[in-house]
């Protein structure tokens, strides 16, 4: 099978590694350089690192990547092509030759971007309609796919990405006090983890504003901001750098009560920080059923979430969390004035929810089922 998506993305790499580990021949086709991945045939177009910055250069690179991708697919002859995201991957997917089975997983951030751009909506609609199966991670997004983009419900399936089984196994091995010492976090602090990164979609400015309003009242409250993944696109990378600069500026005036983790952490490192935190924030403008939210729930954090349909789904399904209505900066500040860690009974409820419904191994098996079902139908 061939996965088409950002080869440097933890999400894409996680799927590729899991499928390769189950004996599938996996080719991961991206458009920017990435670290090798054991058992996965990683392919990127020649000359990808030397991209120029002009608009004309970007168009030429895109066209060249499209032609390169067509050649790769004809050479690999995959039974299944799985397109991850309807952004750049969706645009490149329009260049694909005919393949036996085409699966598309739309990412929440790309669907939100499509609401603000006619071109992105056109690419999204065409990508979704060419798919044999569209697999969002939350029911509300599946409903959006069928309503806004007119994809037949029979060609959709909702599949959460869940939580890696290895994180569940590591619960008892993480020493929260040691993790705090490693990151310079006071042992007795109430730790507030902004875990999604500093890209604009995750609203870091609202988080900083809320924290700035209450830090004088809550000397125990220590904010930890994860920088997150550095995007490959030049404009997104500039926004990411600007977000980091604003966090650093506040850190300089916070008397050691704000920690910026300015490197991309591995999943295990991120989970260890979740275990060392009392409260975890996920307040994007748009999302699906986020693995980060589920991981923080397993870690035992109190969850403060933006008021989105996929997050309300989680509460309806049994997860213990809180959603914050708009205006976010104001309501978040009000909540931070009194917030504490999650009681033990609620931590146990969230752990049981993850173990029962959200283990990664089960989600991979479900995806394999869909691959086999679609392939047998095609044959």
Tab-separated table of C-alpha atoms in Angstrom:
chain	number	residue	atom	x	y	z
A	1	UNK	CA	0.000	0.000	0.000
A	2	UNK	CA	1.020	3.631	-0.465
A	3	UNK	CA	0.453	6.397	2.089
A	4	UNK	CA	0.432	9.915	0.669
A	5	UNK	CA	0.981	12.603	3.283
A	6	UNK	CA	3.552	14.747	5.097
A	7	UNK	CA	6.385	12.286	5.685
A	8	UNK	CA	7.684	14.259	8.670
A	9	UNK	CA	4.312	14.206	10.476
A	10	UNK	CA	4.104	12.030	13.587
A	11	UNK	CA	0.562	11.025	12.602
A	12	UNK	CA	1.536	9.846	9.124
A	13	UNK	CA	4.620	8.048	10.390
A	14	UNK	CA	2.599	6.372	13.132
A	15	UNK	CA	0.219	4.855	10.586
A	16	UNK	CA	3.053	3.808	8.278
A	17	UNK	CA	5.015	2.108	11.070
A	18	UNK	CA	1.938	0.318	12.439
A	19	UNK	CA	0.931	-1.100	9.070
A	20	UNK	CA	4.508	-2.118	8.241
A	21	UNK	CA	4.724	-3.820	11.632
A	22	UNK	CA	1.736	-5.958	10.662
A	23	UNK	CA	3.440	-7.254	7.557
A	24	UNK	CA	2.142	-4.855	4.921
A	25	UNK	CA	4.512	-3.492	2.323
A	26	UNK	CA	4.225	0.253	2.983
A	27	UNK	CA	5.487	3.055	0.757
A	28	UNK	CA	5.253	6.505	2.354
A	29	UNK	CA	5.284	9.226	-0.301
A	30	UNK	CA	5.820	12.791	0.874
A	31	UNK	CA	7.043	16.062	-0.584
A	32	UNK	CA	9.694	17.097	1.939
A	33	UNK	CA	12.675	15.250	3.466
A	34	UNK	CA	12.090	13.185	6.600
A	35	UNK	CA	13.974	10.798	8.837
A	36	UNK	CA	14.009	7.127	7.718
A	37	UNK	CA	11.382	4.869	9.247
A	38	UNK	CA	12.131	1.208	9.970
A	39	UNK	CA	10.270	-1.165	7.678
A	40	UNK	CA	8.828	1.658	5.561
A	41	UNK	CA	9.894	2.582	2.034
A	42	UNK	CA	10.100	6.379	2.345
A	43	UNK	CA	10.070	8.298	-0.926
A	44	UNK	CA	10.327	12.034	-1.581
A	45	UNK	CA	10.870	13.787	-4.911
A	46	UNK	CA	14.481	14.544	-5.909
A	47	UNK	CA	15.587	18.066	-5.065
A	48	UNK	CA	12.919	18.569	-2.416
A	49	UNK	CA	15.254	20.335	0.081
A	50	UNK	CA	16.276	23.060	-2.355
A	51	UNK	CA	12.876	24.638	-2.893
A	52	UNK	CA	12.788	28.341	-3.728
A	53	UNK	CA	10.421	30.879	-2.201
A	54	UNK	CA	8.701	32.525	-5.173
A	55	UNK	CA	5.087	31.736	-6.018
A	56	UNK	CA	6.124	30.661	-9.512
A	57	UNK	CA	8.742	28.358	-7.997
A	58	UNK	CA	6.145	26.844	-5.684
A	59	UNK	CA	3.793	26.116	-8.597
A	60	UNK	CA	6.618	24.523	-10.581
A	61	UNK	CA	7.588	22.357	-7.615
A	62	UNK	CA	4.005	21.278	-7.145
A	63	UNK	CA	3.642	20.278	-10.793
A	64	UNK	CA	6.969	18.454	-10.731
A	65	UNK	CA	5.947	16.621	-7.537
A	66	UNK	CA	2.656	15.611	-9.165
A	67	UNK	CA	4.435	14.082	-12.169
A	68	UNK	CA	6.929	12.367	-9.854
A	69	UNK	CA	4.060	10.930	-7.794
A	70	UNK	CA	2.325	9.524	-10.883
A	71	UNK	CA	5.534	7.691	-11.856
A	72	UNK	CA	5.983	6.333	-8.320
A	73	UNK	CA	2.434	4.997	-8.156
A	74	UNK	CA	2.740	3.316	-11.544
A	75	UNK	CA	5.993	1.710	-10.394
A	76	UNK	CA	4.724	0.605	-6.967
A	77	UNK	CA	1.280	-0.513	-8.226
A	78	UNK	CA	-0.294	-0.394	-4.743
A	79	UNK	CA	-3.528	-2.171	-3.892
A	80	UNK	CA	-4.519	0.789	-1.699
A	81	UNK	CA	-3.555	4.469	-1.714
A	82	UNK	CA	-4.361	6.203	1.576
A	83	UNK	CA	-4.291	10.003	1.370
A	84	UNK	CA	-3.644	11.720	4.714
A	85	UNK	CA	-5.147	15.240	4.751
A	86	UNK	CA	-6.982	17.141	2.055
A	87	UNK	CA	-4.476	20.004	2.000
A	88	UNK	CA	-1.318	19.551	-0.028
A	89	UNK	CA	-1.776	15.774	0.013
A	90	UNK	CA	-5.276	16.238	-1.384
A	91	UNK	CA	-3.985	18.496	-4.139
A	92	UNK	CA	-1.276	15.996	-5.077
A	93	UNK	CA	-3.839	13.186	-4.959
A	94	UNK	CA	-5.563	14.817	-7.929
A	95	UNK	CA	-2.531	13.800	-9.994
A	96	UNK	CA	-2.820	10.119	-9.054
A	97	UNK	CA	-3.449	7.615	-11.837
A	98	UNK	CA	-6.283	5.134	-11.386
A	99	UNK	CA	-5.653	2.808	-8.442
A	100	UNK	CA	-7.698	-0.163	-7.135
A	101	UNK	CA	-8.676	1.512	-3.828
A	102	UNK	CA	-8.364	5.105	-2.670
A	103	UNK	CA	-8.930	6.026	1.002
A	104	UNK	CA	-8.866	9.603	2.307
A	105	UNK	CA	-8.449	10.731	5.908
A	106	UNK	CA	-9.280	14.453	6.122
A	107	UNK	CA	-7.493	16.344	8.897
A	108	UNK	CA	-9.516	18.798	10.955
A	109	UNK	CA	-7.148	21.725	10.351
A	110	UNK	CA	-7.376	21.284	6.584
A	111	UNK	CA	-11.167	21.147	6.641
A	112	UNK	CA	-11.253	24.360	8.624
A	113	UNK	CA	-8.852	26.016	6.181
A	114	UNK	CA	-11.161	24.943	3.353
A	115	UNK	CA	-13.988	27.041	4.806
A	116	UNK	CA	-11.921	30.175	4.186
A	117	UNK	CA	-10.637	29.463	0.670
A	118	UNK	CA	-12.524	28.737	-2.548
A	119	UNK	CA	-9.515	26.888	-3.983
A	120	UNK	CA	-9.140	24.721	-0.878
A	121	UNK	CA	-12.870	23.896	-0.932
A	122	UNK	CA	-12.588	22.844	-4.566
A	123	UNK	CA	-9.565	20.622	-3.832
A	124	UNK	CA	-11.276	19.166	-0.763
A	125	UNK	CA	-14.495	18.397	-2.605
A	126	UNK	CA	-12.718	16.762	-5.540
A	127	UNK	CA	-10.402	14.738	-3.281
A	128	UNK	CA	-13.297	13.460	-1.187
A	129	UNK	CA	-15.473	12.571	-4.173
A	130	UNK	CA	-12.698	10.559	-5.800
A	131	UNK	CA	-12.292	8.422	-2.663
A	132	UNK	CA	-13.715	4.925	-2.272
A	133	UNK	CA	-13.798	5.585	1.473
A	134	UNK	CA	-13.495	8.773	3.564
A	135	UNK	CA	-12.411	8.141	7.160
A	136	UNK	CA	-12.758	11.090	9.570
A	137	UNK	CA	-11.943	10.565	13.233
A	138	UNK	CA	-15.161	11.982	14.713
A	139	UNK	CA	-18.853	11.607	13.960
A	140	UNK	CA	-19.445	15.350	13.658
A	141	UNK	CA	-16.808	15.626	10.935
A	142	UNK	CA	-18.292	12.617	9.150
A	143	UNK	CA	-21.619	14.481	9.184
A	144	UNK	CA	-19.887	17.565	7.772
A	145	UNK	CA	-18.394	15.472	4.968
A	146	UNK	CA	-21.800	14.107	3.986
A	147	UNK	CA	-23.658	17.414	4.398
A	148	UNK	CA	-21.279	20.068	3.079
A	149	UNK	CA	-19.404	18.000	0.508
A	150	UNK	CA	-22.230	15.633	-0.476
A	151	UNK	CA	-20.204	12.467	0.009
A	152	UNK	CA	-22.588	9.481	0.235
A	153	UNK	CA	-22.796	8.168	3.790
A	154	UNK	CA	-22.090	4.655	2.502
A	155	UNK	CA	-18.629	5.831	1.439
A	156	UNK	CA	-17.694	7.112	4.905
A	157	UNK	CA	-16.532	5.465	8.132
A	158	UNK	CA	-15.648	7.120	11.437
A	159	UNK	CA	-12.422	5.832	12.979
A	160	UNK	CA	-10.669	7.414	15.947
A	161	UNK	CA	-6.874	7.191	15.961
A	162	UNK	CA	-6.934	6.335	19.651
A	163	UNK	CA	-3.989	6.009	22.028
A	164	UNK	CA	-0.875	3.952	21.405
A	165	UNK	CA	-0.868	0.800	23.521
A	166	UNK	CA	2.722	1.463	24.563
A	167	UNK	CA	1.599	4.604	26.417
A	168	UNK	CA	-0.863	2.580	28.448
A	169	UNK	CA	1.922	0.130	29.278
A	170	UNK	CA	4.210	3.004	30.364
A	171	UNK	CA	1.772	4.514	32.880
A	172	UNK	CA	3.520	3.030	35.875
A	173	UNK	CA	7.053	3.720	34.621
A	174	UNK	CA	6.907	7.532	34.415
A	175	UNK	CA	8.228	9.432	37.449
A	176	UNK	CA	6.391	12.796	37.378
A	177	UNK	CA	8.808	14.400	39.840
A	178	UNK	CA	11.804	13.430	37.689
A	179	UNK	CA	10.080	14.785	34.578
A	180	UNK	CA	9.473	18.101	36.326
A	181	UNK	CA	13.101	18.345	37.412
A	182	UNK	CA	14.249	17.592	33.866
A	183	UNK	CA	12.251	20.520	32.515
A	184	UNK	CA	12.939	22.910	35.390
A	185	UNK	CA	9.343	22.839	36.670
A	186	UNK	CA	8.853	23.392	40.432
A	187	UNK	CA	7.851	20.201	42.180
A	188	UNK	CA	4.921	21.755	44.084
A	189	UNK	CA	3.503	23.797	41.194
A	190	UNK	CA	0.079	23.290	39.650
A	191	UNK	CA	1.193	22.537	36.093
A	192	UNK	CA	-0.885	23.759	33.158
A	193	UNK	CA	0.183	22.101	29.889
A	194	UNK	CA	-0.595	23.793	26.565
A	195	UNK	CA	0.030	20.627	24.590
A	196	UNK	CA	-0.959	21.313	20.978
A	197	UNK	CA	1.767	23.729	19.812
A	198	UNK	CA	2.002	27.391	18.832
A	199	UNK	CA	0.426	27.327	15.361
A	200	UNK	CA	-2.416	29.900	15.099
A	201	UNK	CA	-5.089	27.175	14.886
A	202	UNK	CA	-4.255	26.197	18.484
A	203	UNK	CA	-4.824	29.763	19.751
A	204	UNK	CA	-1.607	30.251	21.739
A	205	UNK	CA	-2.283	33.992	22.068
A	206	UNK	CA	-5.562	33.284	23.890
A	207	UNK	CA	-3.723	30.880	26.192
A	208	UNK	CA	-1.035	33.460	26.947
A	209	UNK	CA	-3.649	36.170	27.509
A	210	UNK	CA	-5.619	34.015	29.957
A	211	UNK	CA	-2.484	32.998	31.847
A	212	UNK	CA	-1.275	36.598	31.957
A	213	UNK	CA	-4.527	37.690	33.604
A	214	UNK	CA	-4.364	35.152	36.433
A	215	UNK	CA	-0.676	34.543	37.126
A	216	UNK	CA	-0.662	37.289	39.787
A	217	UNK	CA	-3.539	35.579	41.604
A	218	UNK	CA	-2.167	32.040	41.196
A	219	UNK	CA	1.515	31.983	42.204
A	220	UNK	CA	1.326	28.168	42.173
A	221	UNK	CA	0.251	28.011	38.497
A	222	UNK	CA	3.077	27.074	36.107
A	223	UNK	CA	2.413	27.155	32.355
A	224	UNK	CA	4.241	24.725	30.060
A	225	UNK	CA	3.948	25.391	26.316
A	226	UNK	CA	4.941	22.766	23.766
A	227	UNK	CA	6.295	24.240	20.539
A	228	UNK	CA	4.924	21.364	18.513
A	229	UNK	CA	5.877	20.321	15.010
A	230	UNK	CA	7.672	22.873	12.803
A	231	UNK	CA	5.695	22.989	9.528
A	232	UNK	CA	7.469	22.570	6.213
A	233	UNK	CA	5.553	25.297	4.343
A	234	UNK	CA	7.326	28.657	4.486
A	235	UNK	CA	4.288	30.740	5.511
A	236	UNK	CA	3.264	28.293	8.236
A	237	UNK	CA	6.862	28.116	9.470
A	238	UNK	CA	6.928	31.915	9.803
A	239	UNK	CA	3.709	31.866	11.819
A	240	UNK	CA	5.163	29.127	14.024
A	241	UNK	CA	8.336	31.154	14.635
A	242	UNK	CA	6.268	34.234	15.496
A	243	UNK	CA	4.240	32.188	17.981
A	244	UNK	CA	7.430	30.956	19.640
A	245	UNK	CA	8.712	34.515	19.896
A	246	UNK	CA	5.567	35.637	21.733
A	247	UNK	CA	5.832	32.739	24.195
A	248	UNK	CA	9.494	33.550	24.845
A	249	UNK	CA	8.612	37.204	25.431
A	250	UNK	CA	6.092	36.263	28.134
A	251	UNK	CA	8.494	33.700	29.610
A	252	UNK	CA	11.043	36.506	30.116
A	253	UNK	CA	8.568	38.358	32.362
A	254	UNK	CA	7.109	35.367	34.208
A	255	UNK	CA	9.770	34.890	36.898
A	256	UNK	CA	10.439	31.296	35.932
A	257	UNK	CA	6.744	30.317	35.934
A	258	UNK	CA	6.464	29.663	32.191
A	259	UNK	CA	8.403	26.890	30.479
A	260	UNK	CA	8.672	26.709	26.700
A	261	UNK	CA	9.672	23.311	25.316
A	262	UNK	CA	11.025	24.578	22.002
A	263	UNK	CA	11.836	21.255	20.371
A	264	UNK	CA	9.594	18.584	18.923
A	265	UNK	CA	9.098	15.860	21.522
A	266	UNK	CA	8.667	12.179	20.821
A	267	UNK	CA	5.279	10.683	21.730
A	268	UNK	CA	6.829	9.077	24.829
A	269	UNK	CA	8.350	12.404	25.955
A	270	UNK	CA	5.064	14.215	25.425
A	271	UNK	CA	3.187	11.599	27.415
A	272	UNK	CA	5.720	11.859	30.250
A	273	UNK	CA	5.066	15.614	30.424
A	274	UNK	CA	1.331	14.924	30.481
A	275	UNK	CA	1.900	12.577	33.425
A	276	UNK	CA	3.799	15.382	35.171
A	277	UNK	CA	0.996	17.922	34.561
A	278	UNK	CA	-2.203	18.623	36.454
A	279	UNK	CA	-4.211	20.300	33.694
A	280	UNK	CA	-3.965	19.966	29.896
A	281	UNK	CA	-5.284	22.491	27.377
A	282	UNK	CA	-6.528	21.764	23.866
A	283	UNK	CA	-8.330	24.850	22.558
A	284	UNK	CA	-8.017	24.879	18.750
A	285	UNK	CA	-10.465	26.611	16.445
A	286	UNK	CA	-11.231	23.293	14.765
A	287	UNK	CA	-10.386	19.652	15.424
A	288	UNK	CA	-11.490	16.051	15.190
A	289	UNK	CA	-11.181	13.318	17.819
A	290	UNK	CA	-7.702	14.299	18.910
A	291	UNK	CA	-5.177	11.666	19.974
A	292	UNK	CA	-3.439	14.314	22.097
A	293	UNK	CA	-6.628	14.866	24.093
A	294	UNK	CA	-7.084	11.122	24.569
A	295	UNK	CA	-3.445	10.698	25.639
A	296	UNK	CA	-3.767	13.490	28.214
A	297	UNK	CA	-6.913	11.818	29.524
A	298	UNK	CA	-5.022	8.542	29.956
A	299	UNK	CA	-2.180	10.431	31.657
A	300	UNK	CA	-4.604	11.684	34.316
A	301	UNK	CA	-4.820	15.379	33.414
A	302	UNK	CA	-7.869	17.541	33.925
A	303	UNK	CA	-8.881	18.485	30.374
A	304	UNK	CA	-9.884	22.023	29.386
A	305	UNK	CA	-11.129	22.082	25.788
A	306	UNK	CA	-12.547	24.567	23.322
A	307	UNK	CA	-16.247	24.196	22.628
A	308	UNK	CA	-16.209	22.051	19.470
A	309	UNK	CA	-18.608	19.305	18.311
A	310	UNK	CA	-15.891	16.575	18.338
A	311	UNK	CA	-15.030	17.451	21.947
A	312	UNK	CA	-18.677	17.406	22.983
A	313	UNK	CA	-18.856	13.944	21.408
A	314	UNK	CA	-16.107	12.798	23.761
A	315	UNK	CA	-18.048	14.032	26.774
A	316	UNK	CA	-21.209	12.338	25.499
A	317	UNK	CA	-19.263	9.091	25.038
A	318	UNK	CA	-18.107	9.139	28.654
A	319	UNK	CA	-14.847	11.102	28.843
A	320	UNK	CA	-14.489	13.438	31.837
A	321	UNK	CA	-13.509	16.881	30.499
A	322	UNK	CA	-14.651	20.505	30.418
A	323	UNK	CA	-15.462	22.624	27.363
A	324	UNK	CA	-14.962	26.390	27.486
A	325	UNK	CA	-17.405	28.653	25.619
A	326	UNK	CA	-16.358	31.754	23.733
A	327	UNK	CA	-14.798	34.228	24.232
A	328	UNK	CA	-12.080	31.726	24.989
A	329	UNK	CA	-9.459	34.007	26.565
A	330	UNK	CA	-12.033	35.310	29.057
A	331	UNK	CA	-13.587	31.978	30.005
A	332	UNK	CA	-10.193	30.285	30.216
A	333	UNK	CA	-8.889	32.994	32.525
A	334	UNK	CA	-11.942	32.569	34.755
A	335	UNK	CA	-11.401	28.815	34.940
A	336	UNK	CA	-7.677	29.139	35.653
A	337	UNK	CA	-8.399	31.153	38.779
A	338	UNK	CA	-9.533	28.011	40.595
A	339	UNK	CA	-8.482	25.017	38.493
A	340	UNK	CA	-6.762	22.061	40.161
A	341	UNK	CA	-5.878	18.519	39.162
A	342	UNK	CA	-8.454	15.829	38.432
A	343	UNK	CA	-9.853	13.740	41.322
A	344	UNK	CA	-8.756	10.099	41.419
A	345	UNK	CA	-12.241	8.802	40.595
A	346	UNK	CA	-12.331	10.834	37.372
A	347	UNK	CA	-8.813	9.762	36.437
A	348	UNK	CA	-9.948	6.143	36.787
A	349	UNK	CA	-13.015	6.847	34.633
A	350	UNK	CA	-10.897	8.305	31.841
A	351	UNK	CA	-8.414	5.460	31.959
A	352	UNK	CA	-11.236	2.930	31.664
A	353	UNK	CA	-12.668	4.903	28.732
A	354	UNK	CA	-9.357	4.734	26.864
A	355	UNK	CA	-8.807	1.053	27.613
A	356	UNK	CA	-12.328	0.156	26.504
A	357	UNK	CA	-12.761	2.338	23.411
A	358	UNK	CA	-9.566	3.989	22.243
A	359	UNK	CA	-6.610	1.599	22.066
A	360	UNK	CA	-4.515	2.138	18.934
A	361	UNK	CA	-4.114	-1.565	18.155
A	362	UNK	CA	-7.881	-1.910	17.754
A	363	UNK	CA	-8.059	1.128	15.477
A	364	UNK	CA	-5.336	-0.271	13.212
A	365	UNK	CA	-7.209	-3.583	13.005
A	366	UNK	CA	-10.358	-1.704	12.019
A	367	UNK	CA	-8.476	0.123	9.253
A	368	UNK	CA	-7.058	-3.162	7.981
A	369	UNK	CA	-10.603	-4.510	7.849
A	370	UNK	CA	-11.637	-1.633	5.613
A	371	UNK	CA	-8.615	-2.123	3.349
A	372	UNK	CA	-9.461	-5.820	2.912
A	373	UNK	CA	-13.156	-5.179	2.396
A	374	UNK	CA	-12.572	-2.503	-0.255
A	375	UNK	CA	-9.901	-4.561	-2.009
A	376	UNK	CA	-12.085	-7.673	-2.156
A	377	UNK	CA	-14.970	-5.626	-3.544
A	378	UNK	CA	-12.697	-4.195	-6.240
A	379	UNK	CA	-11.435	-7.637	-7.209
